[in-house]
PDB file of C-alpha atoms in Angstrom:
ATOM      1  CA  UNK A   1     -47.525  24.261 -25.528  1.00  0.00           C
ATOM      2  CA  UNK A   2     -47.884  20.857 -27.202  1.00  0.00           C
ATOM      3  CA  UNK A   3     -49.822  19.424 -24.265  1.00  0.00           C
ATOM      4  CA  UNK A   4     -52.312  22.281 -24.365  1.00  0.00           C
ATOM      5  CA  UNK A   5     -52.886  21.767 -28.116  1.00  0.00           C
ATOM      6  CA  UNK A   6     -53.454  18.021 -27.629  1.00  0.00           C
ATOM      7  CA  UNK A   7     -55.890  18.753 -24.815  1.00  0.00           C
ATOM      8  CA  UNK A   8     -57.900  21.105 -27.065  1.00  0.00           C
ATOM      9  CA  UNK A   9     -58.007  18.572 -29.924  1.00  0.00           C
ATOM     10  CA  UNK A  10     -59.176  15.814 -27.566  1.00  0.00           C
ATOM     11  CA  UNK A  11     -61.964  17.988 -26.243  1.00  0.00           C
ATOM     12  CA  UNK A  12     -63.114  18.886 -29.744  1.00  0.00           C
ATOM     13  CA  UNK A  13     -63.172  15.245 -30.873  1.00  0.00           C
ATOM     14  CA  UNK A  14     -65.099  14.093 -27.809  1.00  0.00           C
ATOM     15  CA  UNK A  15     -67.689  16.844 -28.208  1.00  0.00           C
ATOM     16  CA  UNK A  16     -68.135  16.007 -31.896  1.00  0.00           C
ATOM     17  CA  UNK A  17     -68.457  12.234 -31.138  1.00  0.00           C
ATOM     18  CA  UNK A  18     -65.711  11.617 -33.648  1.00  0.00           C
ATOM     19  CA  UNK A  19     -63.630   9.667 -31.165  1.00  0.00           C
ATOM     20  CA  UNK A  20     -64.987   8.172 -27.957  1.00  0.00           C
ATOM     21  CA  UNK A  21     -61.528   8.086 -26.279  1.00  0.00           C
ATOM     22  CA  UNK A  22     -58.959  10.890 -26.241  1.00  0.00           C
ATOM     23  CA  UNK A  23     -55.865  10.730 -28.414  1.00  0.00           C
ATOM     24  CA  UNK A  24     -52.715   9.308 -26.942  1.00  0.00           C
ATOM     25  CA  UNK A  25     -49.684  11.450 -27.838  1.00  0.00           C
ATOM     26  CA  UNK A  26     -47.369   8.444 -27.403  1.00  0.00           C
ATOM     27  CA  UNK A  27     -47.913   5.547 -29.833  1.00  0.00           C
ATOM     28  CA  UNK A  28     -46.780   2.188 -28.515  1.00  0.00           C
ATOM     29  CA  UNK A  29     -47.200  -1.446 -29.594  1.00  0.00           C
ATOM     30  CA  UNK A  30     -46.691  -4.507 -27.379  1.00  0.00           C
ATOM     31  CA  UNK A  31     -44.580  -7.292 -28.892  1.00  0.00           C
ATOM     32  CA  UNK A  32     -44.048 -10.691 -27.244  1.00  0.00           C
ATOM     33  CA  UNK A  33     -40.633 -12.096 -28.031  1.00  0.00           C
ATOM     34  CA  UNK A  34     -40.760 -15.169 -25.815  1.00  0.00           C
ATOM     35  CA  UNK A  35     -41.881 -18.735 -26.648  1.00  0.00           C
ATOM     36  CA  UNK A  36     -45.119 -20.346 -25.676  1.00  0.00           C
ATOM     37  CA  UNK A  37     -45.177 -21.391 -21.967  1.00  0.00           C
ATOM     38  CA  UNK A  38     -44.940 -25.119 -21.182  1.00  0.00           C
ATOM     39  CA  UNK A  39     -48.115 -25.221 -19.123  1.00  0.00           C
ATOM     40  CA  UNK A  40     -50.369 -24.133 -21.992  1.00  0.00           C
ATOM     41  CA  UNK A  41     -52.089 -26.987 -23.947  1.00  0.00           C
ATOM     42  CA  UNK A  42     -51.530 -27.796 -27.576  1.00  0.00           C
ATOM     43  CA  UNK A  43     -53.239 -25.485 -30.007  1.00  0.00           C
ATOM     44  CA  UNK A  44     -56.392 -26.819 -31.697  1.00  0.00           C
ATOM     45  CA  UNK A  45     -54.837 -26.432 -35.135  1.00  0.00           C
ATOM     46  CA  UNK A  46     -51.924 -28.714 -34.113  1.00  0.00           C
ATOM     47  CA  UNK A  47     -53.750 -31.171 -31.835  1.00  0.00           C
ATOM     48  CA  UNK A  48     -54.063 -34.078 -34.333  1.00  0.00           C
ATOM     49  CA  UNK A  49     -51.014 -33.260 -36.450  1.00  0.00           C
ATOM     50  CA  UNK A  50     -48.495 -36.143 -36.788  1.00  0.00           C
ATOM     51  CA  UNK A  51     -45.000 -34.854 -37.600  1.00  0.00           C
ATOM     52  CA  UNK A  52     -43.267 -36.564 -40.467  1.00  0.00           C
ATOM     53  CA  UNK A  53     -40.121 -38.487 -39.492  1.00  0.00           C
ATOM     54  CA  UNK A  54     -37.080 -37.274 -41.305  1.00  0.00           C
ATOM     55  CA  UNK A  55     -35.194 -39.853 -43.371  1.00  0.00           C
ATOM     56  CA  UNK A  56     -31.418 -39.754 -43.260  1.00  0.00           C
ATOM     57  CA  UNK A  57     -29.350 -40.507 -46.339  1.00  0.00           C
ATOM     58  CA  UNK A  58     -27.776 -43.967 -46.450  1.00  0.00           C
ATOM     59  CA  UNK A  59     -24.178 -42.665 -46.295  1.00  0.00           C
ATOM     60  CA  UNK A  60     -24.930 -40.467 -43.282  1.00  0.00           C
ATOM     61  CA  UNK A  61     -26.710 -43.337 -41.536  1.00  0.00           C
ATOM     62  CA  UNK A  62     -23.700 -45.639 -42.037  1.00  0.00           C
ATOM     63  CA  UNK A  63     -21.333 -42.962 -40.709  1.00  0.00           C
ATOM     64  CA  UNK A  64     -23.425 -42.403 -37.574  1.00  0.00           C
ATOM     65  CA  UNK A  65     -23.641 -46.148 -37.009  1.00  0.00           C
ATOM     66  CA  UNK A  66     -19.851 -46.485 -37.248  1.00  0.00           C
ATOM     67  CA  UNK A  67     -19.310 -43.643 -34.780  1.00  0.00           C
ATOM     68  CA  UNK A  68     -21.780 -45.130 -32.327  1.00  0.00           C
ATOM     69  CA  UNK A  69     -20.121 -48.565 -32.521  1.00  0.00           C
ATOM     70  CA  UNK A  70     -16.710 -47.007 -31.850  1.00  0.00           C
ATOM     71  CA  UNK A  71     -18.088 -45.073 -28.889  1.00  0.00           C
ATOM     72  CA  UNK A  72     -19.725 -48.193 -27.445  1.00  0.00           C
ATOM     73  CA  UNK A  73     -16.477 -50.169 -27.800  1.00  0.00           C
ATOM     74  CA  UNK A  74     -14.408 -47.479 -26.064  1.00  0.00           C
ATOM     75  CA  UNK A  75     -16.874 -47.135 -23.191  1.00  0.00           C
ATOM     76  CA  UNK A  76     -16.910 -50.920 -22.721  1.00  0.00           C
ATOM     77  CA  UNK A  77     -13.104 -50.964 -22.555  1.00  0.00           C
ATOM     78  CA  UNK A  78     -13.111 -48.188 -19.951  1.00  0.00           C
ATOM     79  CA  UNK A  79     -15.657 -49.992 -17.795  1.00  0.00           C
ATOM     80  CA  UNK A  80     -13.636 -53.195 -17.890  1.00  0.00           C
ATOM     81  CA  UNK A  81     -10.434 -51.290 -17.045  1.00  0.00           C
ATOM     82  CA  UNK A  82     -11.991 -49.581 -14.017  1.00  0.00           C
ATOM     83  CA  UNK A  83     -13.508 -52.868 -12.865  1.00  0.00           C
ATOM     84  CA  UNK A  84     -10.064 -54.497 -12.997  1.00  0.00           C
ATOM     85  CA  UNK A  85      -8.532 -51.627 -11.035  1.00  0.00           C
ATOM     86  CA  UNK A  86     -11.164 -51.944  -8.319  1.00  0.00           C
ATOM     87  CA  UNK A  87     -10.666 -55.716  -8.186  1.00  0.00           C
ATOM     88  CA  UNK A  88      -6.908 -55.322  -7.773  1.00  0.00           C
ATOM     89  CA  UNK A  89      -7.366 -52.740  -5.029  1.00  0.00           C
ATOM     90  CA  UNK A  90      -9.711 -55.057  -3.119  1.00  0.00           C
ATOM     91  CA  UNK A  91      -7.190 -57.898  -3.414  1.00  0.00           C
ATOM     92  CA  UNK A  92      -4.547 -55.663  -1.894  1.00  0.00           C
ATOM     93  CA  UNK A  93      -6.701 -54.747   1.111  1.00  0.00           C
ATOM     94  CA  UNK A  94      -4.354 -56.721   3.366  1.00  0.00           C
ATOM     95  CA  UNK A  95      -1.537 -54.311   2.583  1.00  0.00           C
ATOM     96  CA  UNK A  96      -3.717 -51.330   3.472  1.00  0.00           C
ATOM     97  CA  UNK A  97      -3.330 -52.009   7.202  1.00  0.00           C
ATOM     98  CA  UNK A  98       0.436 -52.028   6.883  1.00  0.00           C
ATOM     99  CA  UNK A  99       0.257 -48.815   4.887  1.00  0.00           C
ATOM    100  CA  UNK A 100      -1.955 -47.268   7.578  1.00  0.00           C
ATOM    101  CA  UNK A 101       0.537 -48.240  10.289  1.00  0.00           C
ATOM    102  CA  UNK A 102       3.416 -46.828   8.283  1.00  0.00           C
ATOM    103  CA  UNK A 103       1.433 -43.658   7.691  1.00  0.00           C
ATOM    104  CA  UNK A 104       0.662 -43.382  11.412  1.00  0.00           C
ATOM    105  CA  UNK A 105       4.332 -43.862  12.329  1.00  0.00           C
ATOM    106  CA  UNK A 106       5.392 -41.250   9.798  1.00  0.00           C
ATOM    107  CA  UNK A 107       2.737 -38.880  11.079  1.00  0.00           C
ATOM    108  CA  UNK A 108       3.936 -39.370  14.660  1.00  0.00           C
ATOM    109  CA  UNK A 109       7.520 -38.587  13.652  1.00  0.00           C
ATOM    110  CA  UNK A 110       6.358 -35.486  11.810  1.00  0.00           C
ATOM    111  CA  UNK A 111       4.453 -34.333  14.906  1.00  0.00           C
ATOM    112  CA  UNK A 112       7.562 -34.821  17.074  1.00  0.00           C
ATOM    113  CA  UNK A 113       9.716 -32.857  14.637  1.00  0.00           C
ATOM    114  CA  UNK A 114       7.082 -30.127  14.496  1.00  0.00           C
ATOM    115  CA  UNK A 115       6.963 -29.891  18.292  1.00  0.00           C
ATOM    116  CA  UNK A 116      10.765 -29.663  18.410  1.00  0.00           C
ATOM    117  CA  UNK A 117      10.720 -26.862  15.854  1.00  0.00           C
ATOM    118  CA  UNK A 118       8.001 -25.058  17.797  1.00  0.00           C
ATOM    119  CA  UNK A 119      10.087 -25.261  20.988  1.00  0.00           C
ATOM    120  CA  UNK A 120      13.143 -23.841  19.194  1.00  0.00           C
ATOM    121  CA  UNK A 121      11.103 -21.044  17.661  1.00  0.00           C
ATOM    122  CA  UNK A 122       9.537 -20.281  21.059  1.00  0.00           C
ATOM    123  CA  UNK A 123      12.953 -20.040  22.712  1.00  0.00           C
ATOM    124  CA  UNK A 124      14.265 -17.826  19.920  1.00  0.00           C
ATOM    125  CA  UNK A 125      11.171 -15.617  20.116  1.00  0.00           C
ATOM    126  CA  UNK A 126      11.540 -15.219  23.889  1.00  0.00           C
ATOM    127  CA  UNK A 127      15.195 -14.223  23.495  1.00  0.00           C
ATOM    128  CA  UNK A 128      14.310 -11.716  20.799  1.00  0.00           C
ATOM    129  CA  UNK A 129      11.509 -10.223  22.904  1.00  0.00           C
ATOM    130  CA  UNK A 130      13.839  -9.956  25.915  1.00  0.00           C
ATOM    131  CA  UNK A 131      16.446  -8.096  23.841  1.00  0.00           C
ATOM    132  CA  UNK A 132      13.812  -5.791  22.380  1.00  0.00           C
ATOM    133  CA  UNK A 133      12.487  -5.117  25.884  1.00  0.00           C
ATOM    134  CA  UNK A 134      15.971  -4.207  27.127  1.00  0.00           C
ATOM    135  CA  UNK A 135      16.533  -1.893  24.168  1.00  0.00           C
ATOM    136  CA  UNK A 136      13.142  -0.252  24.676  1.00  0.00           C
ATOM    137  CA  UNK A 137      13.824   0.197  28.415  1.00  0.00           C
ATOM    138  CA  UNK A 138      17.205   1.760  27.680  1.00  0.00           C
ATOM    139  CA  UNK A 139      15.611   4.128  25.155  1.00  0.00           C
ATOM    140  CA  UNK A 140      13.021   5.157  27.757  1.00  0.00           C
ATOM    141  CA  UNK A 141      15.755   5.806  30.346  1.00  0.00           C
ATOM    142  CA  UNK A 142      17.759   7.837  27.816  1.00  0.00           C
ATOM    143  CA  UNK A 143      14.675   9.866  26.966  1.00  0.00           C
ATOM    144  CA  UNK A 144      13.995  10.529  30.655  1.00  0.00           C
ATOM    145  CA  UNK A 145      17.619  11.621  31.197  1.00  0.00           C
ATOM    146  CA  UNK A 146      17.542  13.917  28.154  1.00  0.00           C
ATOM    147  CA  UNK A 147      14.282  15.430  29.371  1.00  0.00           C
ATOM    148  CA  UNK A 148      15.752  15.997  32.838  1.00  0.00           C
ATOM    149  CA  UNK A 149      18.833  17.708  31.389  1.00  0.00           C
ATOM    150  CA  UNK A 150      16.685  19.912  29.163  1.00  0.00           C
ATOM    151  CA  UNK A 151      14.492  20.867  32.132  1.00  0.00           C
ATOM    152  CA  UNK A 152      17.573  21.764  34.202  1.00  0.00           C
ATOM    153  CA  UNK A 153      18.988  23.867  31.369  1.00  0.00           C
ATOM    154  CA  UNK A 154      15.637  25.569  30.939  1.00  0.00           C
ATOM    155  CA  UNK A 155      15.429  26.238  34.675  1.00  0.00           C
ATOM    156  CA  UNK A 156      18.939  27.714  34.667  1.00  0.00           C
ATOM    157  CA  UNK A 157      18.044  29.884  31.683  1.00  0.00           C
ATOM    158  CA  UNK A 158      14.928  31.122  33.479  1.00  0.00           C
ATOM    159  CA  UNK A 159      16.896  31.846  36.636  1.00  0.00           C
ATOM    160  CA  UNK A 160      19.474  33.773  34.596  1.00  0.00           C
ATOM    161  CA  UNK A 161      16.720  35.844  33.004  1.00  0.00           C
ATOM    162  CA  UNK A 162      15.232  36.551  36.429  1.00  0.00           C
ATOM    163  CA  UNK A 163      18.649  37.572  37.800  1.00  0.00           C
ATOM    164  CA  UNK A 164      19.281  39.945  34.890  1.00  0.00           C
ATOM    165  CA  UNK A 165      15.841  41.468  35.294  1.00  0.00           C
ATOM    166  CA  UNK A 166      16.526  41.998  38.991  1.00  0.00           C
ATOM    167  CA  UNK A 167      19.790  43.760  38.103  1.00  0.00           C
ATOM    168  CA  UNK A 168      18.005  45.913  35.561  1.00  0.00           C
ATOM    169  CA  UNK A 169      15.253  46.681  38.037  1.00  0.00           C
ATOM    170  CA  UNK A 170      17.742  48.678  40.103  1.00  0.00           C
ATOM    171  CA  UNK A 171      17.932  51.274  37.311  1.00  0.00           C
ATOM    172  CA  UNK A 172      14.207  51.394  36.648  1.00  0.00           C
ATOM    173  CA  UNK A 173      12.405  54.697  37.227  1.00  0.00           C
ATOM    174  CA  UNK A 174       9.716  54.285  39.850  1.00  0.00           C
ATOM    175  CA  UNK A 175       7.425  56.612  41.761  1.00  0.00           C
ATOM    176  CA  UNK A 176      10.059  56.968  44.470  1.00  0.00           C
ATOM    177  CA  UNK A 177      13.015  58.101  42.318  1.00  0.00           C
ATOM    178  CA  UNK A 178      11.211  59.765  39.424  1.00  0.00           C
ATOM    179  CA  UNK A 179      12.163  63.300  40.562  1.00  0.00           C
ATOM    180  CA  UNK A 180      15.796  62.312  41.044  1.00  0.00           C
ATOM    181  CA  UNK A 181      15.872  60.792  37.539  1.00  0.00           C
ATOM    182  CA  UNK A 182      14.411  63.992  36.056  1.00  0.00           C
ATOM    183  CA  UNK A 183      17.026  66.164  37.790  1.00  0.00           C
ATOM    184  CA  UNK A 184      19.836  63.858  36.630  1.00  0.00           C
ATOM    185  CA  UNK A 185      18.592  63.950  33.031  1.00  0.00           C
ATOM    186  CA  UNK A 186      18.433  67.749  33.084  1.00  0.00           C
ATOM    187  CA  UNK A 187      21.946  68.057  34.543  1.00  0.00           C
ATOM    188  CA  UNK A 188      23.509  65.555  32.116  1.00  0.00           C
ATOM    189  CA  UNK A 189      21.945  66.406  28.785  1.00  0.00           C
ATOM    190  CA  UNK A 190      23.211  64.467  25.774  1.00  0.00           C
ATOM    191  CA  UNK A 191      23.323  65.858  22.270  1.00  0.00           C
ATOM    192  CA  UNK A 192      22.937  63.125  19.656  1.00  0.00           C
ATOM    193  CA  UNK A 193      23.410  65.435  16.660  1.00  0.00           C
ATOM    194  CA  UNK A 194      26.476  65.028  14.478  1.00  0.00           C
ATOM    195  CA  UNK A 195      27.796  66.142  11.094  1.00  0.00           C
ATOM    196  CA  UNK A 196      30.185  64.709   8.490  1.00  0.00           C
ATOM    197  CA  UNK A 197      32.407  66.795   6.217  1.00  0.00           C
ATOM    198  CA  UNK A 198      33.726  65.918   2.772  1.00  0.00           C
ATOM    199  CA  UNK A 199      36.785  64.227   4.232  1.00  0.00           C
ATOM    200  CA  UNK A 200      34.625  61.915   6.346  1.00  0.00           C
ATOM    201  CA  UNK A 201      35.263  63.651   9.676  1.00  0.00           C
ATOM    202  CA  UNK A 202      32.583  63.337  12.362  1.00  0.00           C
ATOM    203  CA  UNK A 203      31.550  66.411  14.371  1.00  0.00           C
ATOM    204  CA  UNK A 204      29.416  65.438  17.322  1.00  0.00           C
ATOM    205  CA  UNK A 205      27.091  67.946  18.932  1.00  0.00           C
ATOM    206  CA  UNK A 206      24.833  70.624  17.565  1.00  0.00           C
ATOM    207  CA  UNK A 207      27.051  73.607  18.479  1.00  0.00           C
ATOM    208  CA  UNK A 208      30.418  72.069  17.606  1.00  0.00           C
ATOM    209  CA  UNK A 209      32.377  74.048  15.012  1.00  0.00           C
ATOM    210  CA  UNK A 210      34.863  72.396  12.682  1.00  0.00           C
ATOM    211  CA  UNK A 211      38.530  73.460  13.038  1.00  0.00           C
ATOM    212  CA  UNK A 212      40.071  75.870  10.564  1.00  0.00           C
ATOM    213  CA  UNK A 213      42.310  74.178   7.985  1.00  0.00           C
ATOM    214  CA  UNK A 214      44.806  76.305   5.993  1.00  0.00           C
ATOM    215  CA  UNK A 215      45.144  74.063   2.992  1.00  0.00           C
ATOM    216  CA  UNK A 216      43.361  70.843   2.163  1.00  0.00           C
ATOM    217  CA  UNK A 217      45.437  67.674   2.224  1.00  0.00           C
ATOM    218  CA  UNK A 218      44.497  64.273   0.889  1.00  0.00           C
ATOM    219  CA  UNK A 219      46.653  62.526   3.484  1.00  0.00           C
ATOM    220  CA  UNK A 220      45.094  64.343   6.401  1.00  0.00           C
ATOM    221  CA  UNK A 221      43.703  62.081   9.053  1.00  0.00           C
ATOM    222  CA  UNK A 222      40.224  62.675  10.488  1.00  0.00           C
ATOM    223  CA  UNK A 223      40.178  65.184  13.295  1.00  0.00           C
ATOM    224  CA  UNK A 224      38.655  64.010  16.522  1.00  0.00           C
ATOM    225  CA  UNK A 225      36.368  66.552  18.119  1.00  0.00           C
ATOM    226  CA  UNK A 226      35.174  66.317  21.687  1.00  0.00           C
ATOM    227  CA  UNK A 227      31.538  65.966  22.334  1.00  0.00           C
ATOM    228  CA  UNK A 228      29.947  69.279  23.182  1.00  0.00           C
ATOM    229  CA  UNK A 229      27.643  68.716  26.060  1.00  0.00           C
TER     230      UNK A 229
END
């Protein structure tokens, strides 16, 4: 909405020659915060200007002079000290060869000791690796033996299942003995019905009648009734 209004105002101003360029909705101003570049020449207003040299107070000048004298004295002492150290070291250059020989002998002894240590560590490492290899080999053999035993037990279990299924297969009803199984089931019918009285006696069979009891007794044992087939 705002952009459309600005567009209409710009068009009206341009048509009326009030403003040659359209209005900018965003007002901005460029500010340079950096110093003047080194490659630019001196400004004309400062070309022949001679800066006035600042005059220090007498007390401050004396203090700076004292500090500078102290600094110069200390630096001179340091230079002389270092020069003496270098001179002494050059005078002792004859002892440097002896020191180099002693250093070489010490280095040779250190190398021999290091080689001896390396040999001991190598021997110890080989022994450790041999023991670890034996342990790993024994673990592999144990794993193979356990796997073999488990496979044998599994095979025996499978054979037992197969044997039981073969035994059960003898009683299966097939197309050959289906008529014989039907005749046997009709001849030997089984009644799975049963009843329970208040004393907890079971009466198996649908047509079984409970026995006649003259008087109830709490100490009476349950009466067993034959199955009525």
